Tab-separated table of C-alpha atoms in Angstrom:
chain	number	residue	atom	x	y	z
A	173	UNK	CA	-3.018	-29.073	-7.429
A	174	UNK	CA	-6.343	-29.044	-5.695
A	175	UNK	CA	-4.625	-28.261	-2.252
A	176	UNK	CA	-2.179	-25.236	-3.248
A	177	UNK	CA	-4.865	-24.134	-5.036
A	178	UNK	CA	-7.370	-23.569	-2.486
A	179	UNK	CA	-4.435	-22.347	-0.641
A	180	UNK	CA	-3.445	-19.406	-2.840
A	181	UNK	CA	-6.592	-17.748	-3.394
A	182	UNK	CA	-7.231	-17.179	-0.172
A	183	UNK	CA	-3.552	-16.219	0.519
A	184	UNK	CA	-4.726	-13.286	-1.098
A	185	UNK	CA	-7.404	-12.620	1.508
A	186	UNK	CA	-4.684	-11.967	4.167
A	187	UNK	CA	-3.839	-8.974	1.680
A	188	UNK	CA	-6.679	-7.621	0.544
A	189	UNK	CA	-6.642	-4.141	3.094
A	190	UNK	CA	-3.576	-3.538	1.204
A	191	UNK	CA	-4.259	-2.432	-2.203
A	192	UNK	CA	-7.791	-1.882	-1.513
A	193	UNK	CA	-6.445	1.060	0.145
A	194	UNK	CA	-3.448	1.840	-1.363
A	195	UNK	CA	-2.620	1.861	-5.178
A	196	UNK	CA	0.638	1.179	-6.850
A	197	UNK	CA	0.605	-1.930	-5.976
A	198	UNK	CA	1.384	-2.215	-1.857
A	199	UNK	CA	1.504	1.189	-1.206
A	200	UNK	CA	-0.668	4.286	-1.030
A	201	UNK	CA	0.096	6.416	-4.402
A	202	UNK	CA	0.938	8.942	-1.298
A	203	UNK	CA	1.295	10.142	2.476
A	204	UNK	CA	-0.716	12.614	3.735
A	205	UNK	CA	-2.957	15.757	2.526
A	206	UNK	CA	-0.469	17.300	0.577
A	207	UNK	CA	1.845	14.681	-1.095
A	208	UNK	CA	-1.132	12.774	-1.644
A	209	UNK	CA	-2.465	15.828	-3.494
A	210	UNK	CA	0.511	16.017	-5.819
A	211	UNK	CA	0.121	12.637	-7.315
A	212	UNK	CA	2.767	11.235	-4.885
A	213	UNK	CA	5.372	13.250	-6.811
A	214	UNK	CA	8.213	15.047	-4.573
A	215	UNK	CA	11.098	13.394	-4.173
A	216	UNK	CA	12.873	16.205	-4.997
A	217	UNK	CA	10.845	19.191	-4.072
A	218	UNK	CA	10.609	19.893	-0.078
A	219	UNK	CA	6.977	20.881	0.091
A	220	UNK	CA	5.986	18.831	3.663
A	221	UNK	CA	6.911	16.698	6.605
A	222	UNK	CA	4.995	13.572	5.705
A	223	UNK	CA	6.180	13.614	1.828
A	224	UNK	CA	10.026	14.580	2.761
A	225	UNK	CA	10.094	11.641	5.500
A	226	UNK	CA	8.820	9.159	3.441
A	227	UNK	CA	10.185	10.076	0.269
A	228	UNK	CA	13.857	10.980	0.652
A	229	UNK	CA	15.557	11.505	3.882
A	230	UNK	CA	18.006	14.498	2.126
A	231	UNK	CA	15.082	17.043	1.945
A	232	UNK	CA	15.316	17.632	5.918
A	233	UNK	CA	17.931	19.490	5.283
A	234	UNK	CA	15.727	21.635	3.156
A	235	UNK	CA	12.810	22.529	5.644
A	236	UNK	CA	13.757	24.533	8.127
A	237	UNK	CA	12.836	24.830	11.887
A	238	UNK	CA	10.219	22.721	13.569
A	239	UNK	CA	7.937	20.898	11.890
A	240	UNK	CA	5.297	18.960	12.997
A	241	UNK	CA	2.299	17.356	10.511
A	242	UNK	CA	-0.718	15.222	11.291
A	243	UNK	CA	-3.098	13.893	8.708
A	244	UNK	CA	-6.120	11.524	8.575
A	245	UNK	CA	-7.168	9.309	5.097
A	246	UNK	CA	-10.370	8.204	4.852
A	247	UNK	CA	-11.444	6.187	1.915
A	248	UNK	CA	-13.894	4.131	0.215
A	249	UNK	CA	-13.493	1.322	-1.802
A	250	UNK	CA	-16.162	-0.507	-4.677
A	251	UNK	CA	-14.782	-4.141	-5.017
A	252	UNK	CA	-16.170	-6.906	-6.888
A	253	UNK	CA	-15.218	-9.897	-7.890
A	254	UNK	CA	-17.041	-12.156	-10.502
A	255	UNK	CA	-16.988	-15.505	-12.089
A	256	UNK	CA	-17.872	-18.531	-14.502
A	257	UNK	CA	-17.713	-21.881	-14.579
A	258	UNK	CA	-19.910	-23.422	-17.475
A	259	UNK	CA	-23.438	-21.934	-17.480
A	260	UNK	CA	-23.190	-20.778	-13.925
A	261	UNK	CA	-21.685	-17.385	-13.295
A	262	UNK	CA	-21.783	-14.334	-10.453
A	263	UNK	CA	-21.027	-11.034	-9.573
A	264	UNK	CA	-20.200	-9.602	-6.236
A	265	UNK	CA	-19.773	-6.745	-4.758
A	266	UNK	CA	-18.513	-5.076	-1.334
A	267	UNK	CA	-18.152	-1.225	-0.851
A	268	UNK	CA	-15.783	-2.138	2.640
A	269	UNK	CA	-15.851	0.156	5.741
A	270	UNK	CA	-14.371	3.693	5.539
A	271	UNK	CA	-10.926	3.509	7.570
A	272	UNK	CA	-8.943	5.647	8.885
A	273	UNK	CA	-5.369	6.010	7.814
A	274	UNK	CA	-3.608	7.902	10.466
A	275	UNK	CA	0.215	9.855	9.596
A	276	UNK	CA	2.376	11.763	11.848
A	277	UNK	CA	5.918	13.383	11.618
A	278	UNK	CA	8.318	15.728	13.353
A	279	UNK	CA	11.183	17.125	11.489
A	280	UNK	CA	13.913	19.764	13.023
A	281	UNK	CA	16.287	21.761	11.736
A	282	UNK	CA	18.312	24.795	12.577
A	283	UNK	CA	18.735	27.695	10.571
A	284	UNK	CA	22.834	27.800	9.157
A	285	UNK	CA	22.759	23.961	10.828
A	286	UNK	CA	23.881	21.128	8.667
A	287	UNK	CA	22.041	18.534	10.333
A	288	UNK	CA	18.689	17.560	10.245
A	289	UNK	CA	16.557	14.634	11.872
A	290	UNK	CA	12.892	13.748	12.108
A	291	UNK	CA	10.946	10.730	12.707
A	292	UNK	CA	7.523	9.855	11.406
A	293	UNK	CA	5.104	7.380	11.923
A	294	UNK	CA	3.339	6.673	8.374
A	295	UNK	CA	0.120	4.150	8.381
A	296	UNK	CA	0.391	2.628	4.942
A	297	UNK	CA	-2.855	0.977	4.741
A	298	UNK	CA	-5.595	0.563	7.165
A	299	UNK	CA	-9.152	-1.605	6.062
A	300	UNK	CA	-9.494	-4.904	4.431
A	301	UNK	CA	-12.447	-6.282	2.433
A	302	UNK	CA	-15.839	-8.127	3.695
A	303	UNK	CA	-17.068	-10.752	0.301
A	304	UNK	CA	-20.309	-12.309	1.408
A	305	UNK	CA	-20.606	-15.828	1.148
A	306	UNK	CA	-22.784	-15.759	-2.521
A	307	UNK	CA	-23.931	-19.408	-3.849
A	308	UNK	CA	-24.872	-17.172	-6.806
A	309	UNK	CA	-21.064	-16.968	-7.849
A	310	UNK	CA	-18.701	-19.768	-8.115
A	311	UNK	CA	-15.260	-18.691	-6.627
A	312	UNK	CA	-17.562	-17.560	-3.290
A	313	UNK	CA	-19.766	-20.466	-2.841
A	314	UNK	CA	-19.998	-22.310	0.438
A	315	UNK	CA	-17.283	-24.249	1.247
A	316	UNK	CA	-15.742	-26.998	0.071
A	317	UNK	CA	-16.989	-26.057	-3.091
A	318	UNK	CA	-16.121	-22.594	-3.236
A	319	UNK	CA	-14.130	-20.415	-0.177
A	320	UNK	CA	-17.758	-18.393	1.218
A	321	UNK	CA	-17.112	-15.936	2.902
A	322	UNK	CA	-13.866	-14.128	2.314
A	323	UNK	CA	-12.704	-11.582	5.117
A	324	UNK	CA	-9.400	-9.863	5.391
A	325	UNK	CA	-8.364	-6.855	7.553
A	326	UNK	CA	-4.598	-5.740	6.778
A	327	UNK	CA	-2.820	-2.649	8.569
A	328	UNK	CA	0.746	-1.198	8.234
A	329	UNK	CA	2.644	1.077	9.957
A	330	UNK	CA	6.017	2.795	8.483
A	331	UNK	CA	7.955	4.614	11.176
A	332	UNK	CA	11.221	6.121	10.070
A	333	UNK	CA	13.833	7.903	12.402
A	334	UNK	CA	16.096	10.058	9.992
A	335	UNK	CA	19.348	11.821	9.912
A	336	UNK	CA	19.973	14.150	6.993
A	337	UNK	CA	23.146	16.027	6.619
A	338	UNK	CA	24.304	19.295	3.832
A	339	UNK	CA	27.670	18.505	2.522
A	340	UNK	CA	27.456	21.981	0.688
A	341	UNK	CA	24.748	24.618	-0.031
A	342	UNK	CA	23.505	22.311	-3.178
A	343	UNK	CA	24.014	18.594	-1.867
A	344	UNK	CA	22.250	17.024	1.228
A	345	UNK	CA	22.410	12.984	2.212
A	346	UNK	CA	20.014	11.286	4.310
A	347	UNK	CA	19.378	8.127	5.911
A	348	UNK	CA	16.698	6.306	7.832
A	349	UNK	CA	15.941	3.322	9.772
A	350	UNK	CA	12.925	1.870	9.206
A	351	UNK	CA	10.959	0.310	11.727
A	352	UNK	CA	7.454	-1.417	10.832
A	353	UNK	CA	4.415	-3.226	12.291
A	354	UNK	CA	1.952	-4.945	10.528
A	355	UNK	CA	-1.299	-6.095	11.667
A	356	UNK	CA	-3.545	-8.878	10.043
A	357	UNK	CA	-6.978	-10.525	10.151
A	358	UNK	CA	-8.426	-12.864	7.785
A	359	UNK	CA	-11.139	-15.449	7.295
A	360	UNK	CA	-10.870	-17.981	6.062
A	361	UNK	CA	-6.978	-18.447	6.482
A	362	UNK	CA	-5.769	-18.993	2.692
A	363	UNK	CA	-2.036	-18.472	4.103
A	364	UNK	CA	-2.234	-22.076	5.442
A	365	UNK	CA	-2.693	-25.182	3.337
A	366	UNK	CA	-6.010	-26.959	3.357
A	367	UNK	CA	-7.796	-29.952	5.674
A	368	UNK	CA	-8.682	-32.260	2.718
A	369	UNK	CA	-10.124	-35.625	3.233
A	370	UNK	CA	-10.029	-38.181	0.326
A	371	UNK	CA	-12.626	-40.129	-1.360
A	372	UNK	CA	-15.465	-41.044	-1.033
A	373	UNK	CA	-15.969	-37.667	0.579
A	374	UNK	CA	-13.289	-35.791	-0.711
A	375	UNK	CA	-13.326	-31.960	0.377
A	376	UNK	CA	-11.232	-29.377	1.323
A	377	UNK	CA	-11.902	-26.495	4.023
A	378	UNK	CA	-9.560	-24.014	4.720
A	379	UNK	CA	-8.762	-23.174	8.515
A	380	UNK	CA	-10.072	-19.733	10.183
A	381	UNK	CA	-7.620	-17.412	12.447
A	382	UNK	CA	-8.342	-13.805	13.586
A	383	UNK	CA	-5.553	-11.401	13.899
A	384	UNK	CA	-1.631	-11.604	14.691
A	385	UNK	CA	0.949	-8.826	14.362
A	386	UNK	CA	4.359	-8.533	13.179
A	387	UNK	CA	7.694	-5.910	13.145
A	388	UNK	CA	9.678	-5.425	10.085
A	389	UNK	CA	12.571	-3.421	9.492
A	390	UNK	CA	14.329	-1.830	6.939
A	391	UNK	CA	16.701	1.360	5.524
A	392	UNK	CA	16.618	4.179	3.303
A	393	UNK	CA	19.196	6.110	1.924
A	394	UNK	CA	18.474	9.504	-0.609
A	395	UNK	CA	20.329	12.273	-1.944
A	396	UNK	CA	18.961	15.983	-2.878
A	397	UNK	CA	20.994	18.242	-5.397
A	398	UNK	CA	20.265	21.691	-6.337
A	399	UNK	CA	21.639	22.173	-9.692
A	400	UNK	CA	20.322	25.881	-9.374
A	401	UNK	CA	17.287	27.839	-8.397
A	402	UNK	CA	14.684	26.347	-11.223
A	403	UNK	CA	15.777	22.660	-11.068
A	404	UNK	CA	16.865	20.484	-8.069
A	405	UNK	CA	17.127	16.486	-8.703
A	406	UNK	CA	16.366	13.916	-6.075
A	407	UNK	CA	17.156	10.096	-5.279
A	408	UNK	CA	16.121	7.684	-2.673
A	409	UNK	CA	16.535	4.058	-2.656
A	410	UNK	CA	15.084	1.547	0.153
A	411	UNK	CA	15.603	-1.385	1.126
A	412	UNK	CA	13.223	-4.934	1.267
A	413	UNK	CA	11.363	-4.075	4.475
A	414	UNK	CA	11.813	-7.986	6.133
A	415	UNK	CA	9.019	-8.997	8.847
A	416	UNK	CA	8.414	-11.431	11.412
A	417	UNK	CA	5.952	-14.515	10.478
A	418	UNK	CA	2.381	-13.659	11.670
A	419	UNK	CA	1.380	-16.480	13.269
A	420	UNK	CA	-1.966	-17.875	14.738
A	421	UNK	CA	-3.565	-20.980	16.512
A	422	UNK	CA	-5.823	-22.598	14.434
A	423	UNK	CA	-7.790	-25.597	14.484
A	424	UNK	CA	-8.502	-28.455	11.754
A	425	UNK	CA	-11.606	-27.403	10.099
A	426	UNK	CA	-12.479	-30.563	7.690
A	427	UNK	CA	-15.589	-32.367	9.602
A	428	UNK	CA	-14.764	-35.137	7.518
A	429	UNK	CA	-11.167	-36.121	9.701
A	430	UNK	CA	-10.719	-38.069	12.669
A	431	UNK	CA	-8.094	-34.930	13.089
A	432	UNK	CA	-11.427	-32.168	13.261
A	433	UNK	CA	-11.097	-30.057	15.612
A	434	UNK	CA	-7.620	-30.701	16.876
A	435	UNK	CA	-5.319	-27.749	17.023
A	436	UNK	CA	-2.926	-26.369	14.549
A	437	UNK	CA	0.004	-23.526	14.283
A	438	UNK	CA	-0.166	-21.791	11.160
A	439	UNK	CA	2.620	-19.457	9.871
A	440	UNK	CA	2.396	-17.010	6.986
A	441	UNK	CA	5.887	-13.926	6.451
A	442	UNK	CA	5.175	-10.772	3.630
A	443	UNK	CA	7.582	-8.597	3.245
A	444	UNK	CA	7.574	-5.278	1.308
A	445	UNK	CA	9.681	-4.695	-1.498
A	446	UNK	CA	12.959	-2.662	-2.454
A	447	UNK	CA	11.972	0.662	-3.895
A	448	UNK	CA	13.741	3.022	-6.144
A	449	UNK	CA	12.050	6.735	-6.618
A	450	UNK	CA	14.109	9.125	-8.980
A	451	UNK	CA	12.729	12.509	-9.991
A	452	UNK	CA	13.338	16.548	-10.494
A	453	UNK	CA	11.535	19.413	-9.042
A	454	UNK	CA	11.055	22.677	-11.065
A	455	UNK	CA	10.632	26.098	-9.963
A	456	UNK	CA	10.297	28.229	-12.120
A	457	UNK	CA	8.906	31.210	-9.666
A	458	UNK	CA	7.755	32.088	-6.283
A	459	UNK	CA	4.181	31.005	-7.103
A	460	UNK	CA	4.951	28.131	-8.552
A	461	UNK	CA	5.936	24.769	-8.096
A	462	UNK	CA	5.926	21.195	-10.213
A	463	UNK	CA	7.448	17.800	-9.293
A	464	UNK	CA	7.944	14.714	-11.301
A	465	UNK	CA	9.129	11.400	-9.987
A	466	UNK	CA	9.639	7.703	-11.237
A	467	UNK	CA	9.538	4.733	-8.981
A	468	UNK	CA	10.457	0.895	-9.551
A	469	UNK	CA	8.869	-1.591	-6.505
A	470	UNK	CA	10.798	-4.198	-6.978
A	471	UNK	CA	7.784	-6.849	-6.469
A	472	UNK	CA	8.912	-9.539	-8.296
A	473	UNK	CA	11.847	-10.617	-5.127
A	474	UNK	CA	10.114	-9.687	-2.241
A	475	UNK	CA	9.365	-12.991	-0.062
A	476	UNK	CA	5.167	-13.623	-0.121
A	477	UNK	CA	4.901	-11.054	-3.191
A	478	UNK	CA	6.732	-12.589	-6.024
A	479	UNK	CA	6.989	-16.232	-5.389
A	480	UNK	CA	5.216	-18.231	-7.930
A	481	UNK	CA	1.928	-19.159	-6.854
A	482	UNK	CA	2.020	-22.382	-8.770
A	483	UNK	CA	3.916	-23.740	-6.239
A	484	UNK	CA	2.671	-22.867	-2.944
A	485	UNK	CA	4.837	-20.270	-2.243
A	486	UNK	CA	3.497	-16.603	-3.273
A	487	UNK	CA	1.250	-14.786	-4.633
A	488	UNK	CA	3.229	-14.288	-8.466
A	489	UNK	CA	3.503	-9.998	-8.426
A	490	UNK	CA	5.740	-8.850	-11.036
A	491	UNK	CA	7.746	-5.238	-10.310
A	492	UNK	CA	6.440	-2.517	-11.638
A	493	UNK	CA	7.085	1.317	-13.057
A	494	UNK	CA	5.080	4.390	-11.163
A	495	UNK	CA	4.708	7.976	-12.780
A	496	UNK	CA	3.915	10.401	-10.928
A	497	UNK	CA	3.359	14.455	-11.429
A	498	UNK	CA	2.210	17.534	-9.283
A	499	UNK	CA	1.815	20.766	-9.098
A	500	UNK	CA	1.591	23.794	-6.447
A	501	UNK	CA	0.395	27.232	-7.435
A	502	UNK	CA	0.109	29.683	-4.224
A	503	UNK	CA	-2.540	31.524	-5.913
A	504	UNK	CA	-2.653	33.931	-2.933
A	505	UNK	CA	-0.005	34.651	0.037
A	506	UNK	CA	-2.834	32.172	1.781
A	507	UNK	CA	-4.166	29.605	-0.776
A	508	UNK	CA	-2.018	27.239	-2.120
A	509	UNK	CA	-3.862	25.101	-4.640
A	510	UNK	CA	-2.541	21.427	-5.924
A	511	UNK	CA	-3.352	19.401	-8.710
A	512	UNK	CA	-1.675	15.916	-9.645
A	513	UNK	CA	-1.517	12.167	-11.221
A	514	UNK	CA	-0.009	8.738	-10.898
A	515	UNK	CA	0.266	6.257	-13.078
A	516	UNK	CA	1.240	2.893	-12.415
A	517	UNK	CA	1.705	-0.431	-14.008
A	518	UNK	CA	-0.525	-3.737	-12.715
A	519	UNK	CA	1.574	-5.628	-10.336
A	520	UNK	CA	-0.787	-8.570	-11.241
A	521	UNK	CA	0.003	-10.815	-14.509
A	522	UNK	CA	-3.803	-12.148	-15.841
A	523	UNK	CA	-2.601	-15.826	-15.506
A	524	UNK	CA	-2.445	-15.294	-11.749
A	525	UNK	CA	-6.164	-13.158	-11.050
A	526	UNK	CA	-7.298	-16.260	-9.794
A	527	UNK	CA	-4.879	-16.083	-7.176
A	528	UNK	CA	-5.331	-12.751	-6.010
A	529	UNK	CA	-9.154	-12.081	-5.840
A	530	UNK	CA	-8.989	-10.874	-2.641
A	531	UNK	CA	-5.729	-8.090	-3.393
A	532	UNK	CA	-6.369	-7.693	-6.899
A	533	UNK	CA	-3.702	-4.693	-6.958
A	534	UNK	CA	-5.294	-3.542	-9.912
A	535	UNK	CA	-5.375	0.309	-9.854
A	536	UNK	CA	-4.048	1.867	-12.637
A	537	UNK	CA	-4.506	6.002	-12.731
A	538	UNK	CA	-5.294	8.196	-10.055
A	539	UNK	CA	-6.488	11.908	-10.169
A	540	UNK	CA	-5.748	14.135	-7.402
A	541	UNK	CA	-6.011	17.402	-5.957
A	542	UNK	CA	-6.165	19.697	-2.779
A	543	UNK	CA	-5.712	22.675	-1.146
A	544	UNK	CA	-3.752	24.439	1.719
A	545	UNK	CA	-4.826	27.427	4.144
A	546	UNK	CA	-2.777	29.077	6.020
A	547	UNK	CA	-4.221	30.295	9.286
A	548	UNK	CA	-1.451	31.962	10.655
A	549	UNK	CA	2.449	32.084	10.214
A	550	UNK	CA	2.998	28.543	12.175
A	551	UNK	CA	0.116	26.548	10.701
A	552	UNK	CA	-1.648	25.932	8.121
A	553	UNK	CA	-4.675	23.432	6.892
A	554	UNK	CA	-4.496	21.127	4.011
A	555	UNK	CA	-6.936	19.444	2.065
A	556	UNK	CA	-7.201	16.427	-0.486
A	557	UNK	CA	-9.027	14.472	-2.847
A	558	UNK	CA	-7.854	11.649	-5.054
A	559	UNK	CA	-9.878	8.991	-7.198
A	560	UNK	CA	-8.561	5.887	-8.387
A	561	UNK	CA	-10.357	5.075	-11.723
A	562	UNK	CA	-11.713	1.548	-12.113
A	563	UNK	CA	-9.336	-0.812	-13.387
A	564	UNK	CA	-9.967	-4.757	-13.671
A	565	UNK	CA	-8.156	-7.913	-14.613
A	566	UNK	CA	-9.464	-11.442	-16.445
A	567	UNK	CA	-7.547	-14.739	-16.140
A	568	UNK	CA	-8.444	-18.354	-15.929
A	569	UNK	CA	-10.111	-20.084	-12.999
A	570	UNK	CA	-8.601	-22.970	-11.435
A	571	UNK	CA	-9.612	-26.711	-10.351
A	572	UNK	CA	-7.906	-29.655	-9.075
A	573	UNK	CA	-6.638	-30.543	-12.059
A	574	UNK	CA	-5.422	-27.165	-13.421
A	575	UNK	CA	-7.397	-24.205	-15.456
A	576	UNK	CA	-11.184	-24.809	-15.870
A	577	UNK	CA	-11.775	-24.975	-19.895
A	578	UNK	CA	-14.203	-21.841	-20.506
A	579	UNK	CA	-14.020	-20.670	-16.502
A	580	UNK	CA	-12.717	-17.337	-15.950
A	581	UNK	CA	-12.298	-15.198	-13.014
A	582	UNK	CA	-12.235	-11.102	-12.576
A	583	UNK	CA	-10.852	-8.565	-10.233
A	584	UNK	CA	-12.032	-5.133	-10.506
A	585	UNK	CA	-11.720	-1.887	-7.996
A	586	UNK	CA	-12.492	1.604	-7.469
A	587	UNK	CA	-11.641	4.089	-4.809
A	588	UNK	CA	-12.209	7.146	-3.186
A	589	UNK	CA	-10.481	9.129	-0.633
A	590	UNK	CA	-10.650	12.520	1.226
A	591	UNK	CA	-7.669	13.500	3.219
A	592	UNK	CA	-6.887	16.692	6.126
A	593	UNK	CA	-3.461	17.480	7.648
A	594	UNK	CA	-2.636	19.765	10.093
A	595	UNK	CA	1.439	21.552	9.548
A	596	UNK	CA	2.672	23.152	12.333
A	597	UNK	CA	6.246	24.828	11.204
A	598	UNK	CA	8.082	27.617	13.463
């Protein structure tokens, strides 16, 4: 128990850039200045590049002309993880670095044509975490007693090439293959399983690695129906995204072996998950326009996600439910102004917190809102804001022998993030 343990925990440090800057779970709530600003709601409702082509492939049909759309995230994070074993106990904290999450996407599509096609290249997540080593709090003390330092930098890449075609004037298909490429850095290496040395020394050190990269690849299919000029329904449904193994040269890291210092290949795969985003978009008049959209990431089956960390294998995520809703009022022929919120479930059961300290996954609600200018007929500039409230999980702490009686363990996170996009459409 001692080893897997020691293992899993910091299997979460090789994820910790993800959630930290996303928030339902793996992924960002949205893409870009202006889906972002709606609450990551628009599955059905062609308001952008970035949202359309990661969204549902069928609303290509639905923009017309040439479209072109770059945006820039930055965010900050407040992490902190804290915990007790008997009378000792610790909190801290780490605010992170403020990344940049890059997103760019052509779409094109004729005027009378039935075919449309874009391609995008969406960064998912971008910065990882920095926990001090702290001797003032258990689960970071040096090691072998506790993991010290705990350093993770995770970033992901989404590029999909889409075809969308109009069967009539209210149905459009789409499709997309889905290309990815996924970077990772972390310190220690919690992917790998432990250099222990028995008694009378016994110990365990985990390994160190720096950074290895990885493709993935994947497909998306969605379908957009217009039941008539208020309502329009939308569909998408993607497939497990499956990666390469990242894979590093390491070296035995237990002073206490004859084997210290020797090398060692270490291998850790993550996938992301299946995801299934239904919703309708209402408008009700020029001015005015609201999406709402329900997604299942299907957590629970995705290899390195949902395994059950009790055995080595994972990191125990359970699929979860996402609500999302936006709105777009063009309050003048220039100023569009957007207001919007997600919702989603913890992807983290409390038994398992202990497991994920470093991607604690545990956003719950975030508010949003933005703003687009229009300069001139071909472009415009949008702003956004979002805040992910604070949200935190409690479970048990672990030993070699199993939970800790009366030790306890908790993830907690906060973020916020400004975003600008630049559309080009002629």
């Amino acid at each position: 128990m001692k080893a897997k343990t020691y293992a899993l925990l910091l299997t979460a440090a090789a994820l910790a850039a993800i959630p930290a800057s996303a928030g339902n779970g793996h992924f960002l709530h949205g893409v870009g200045a202006v889906n972002s600003a709606m609450g990551g709601a628009g599955v059905a409702l062609p308001n952008d590049t970035l949202g359309a082509l990661n969204l549902n492939p069928a609303l290509l049909t639905e923009l017309d002309g040439n479209g072109y759309e770059f945006s820039a995230e930055y965010n900050k994070a407040d992490n902190a993880v804290s915990s007790q074993v008997g009378p000792f106990s610790g909190l801290t904290r780490e605010s992170g670095s403020t990344p940049l999450i890059p997103a760019f996407g052509w779409t094109q599509h004729r005027q009378g044509s039935n075919l449309a096609y874009g391609v995008g290249f969406l960064g998912l997540a971008g910065f990882g975490v920095d926990y001090a080593q702290d001797p003032n709090n258990p689960i970071l003390a040096p090691q072998p007693h506790g993991f010290g330092r705990a350093y993770a930098n995770y970033q992901f890449m989404k590029v999909p090439t889409t075809l969308a075609y109009r069967v009539n004037p209210a149905l459009s298909l789409g499709v997309a293959l889905i290309a990815a490429r996924a970077t990772l850095t972390a310190d220690p290496a919690g992917f790998a399983a432990p250099d222990c040395s028995g008694p009378p020394s016994a110990a365990c050190f985990i390994p160190h690695v720096n950074s290895s990269s990885a493709w993935g690849y994947g497909a998306q299919v969605g379908v957009h129906y217009r039941v008539n000029p208020l309502l329009a329904l939308g569909l998408s449904y993607s497939t497990e995204q499956r990666f390469q193994s990242f894979e590093w040269n390491a070296a035995v890291a237990n002073p206490n072996l004859a084997t210290f210092g020797t090398a060692r290949r270490i291998r850790f795969k993550l996938n992301a998950p299946e995801t299934v985003v239904a919703g309708i978009a209402l408008t009700p008049g020029p001015r005015l326009k609201v999406a709402l959209d329900g997604k299942w990431i299907n957590y629970s089956h995705t290899t390195g996600f949902g395994d059950d960390p009790f055995t080595g294998q994972g990191l125990g995520w359970k699929s979860i439910g996402v609500f999302d809703v936006g709105a777009q009022f063009l309050a003048t022929q220039r100023l569009a102004l957007r207001l919007g919120y997600n919702r989603t479930q913890n992807a983290i059961p409390a038994g398992v917190a202990f497991f994920n300290v470093e991607s604690p996954a545990v956003f719950k609600d975030h508010v949003t809102g933005g703003l687009g200018l229009r300069i001139s007929p071909a472009f415009e500039l949008n702003l956004a804001y979002y805040r992910a409230l604070r949200s935190h999980i409690t479970g048990p702490l672990f030993g070699p022998g199993g939970p800790i009686p009366g030790a306890s363990v908790t993830d907690e996170q906060s973020l916020s993030s400004v975003l600008a996009a630049f559309s080009f459409r002629q």
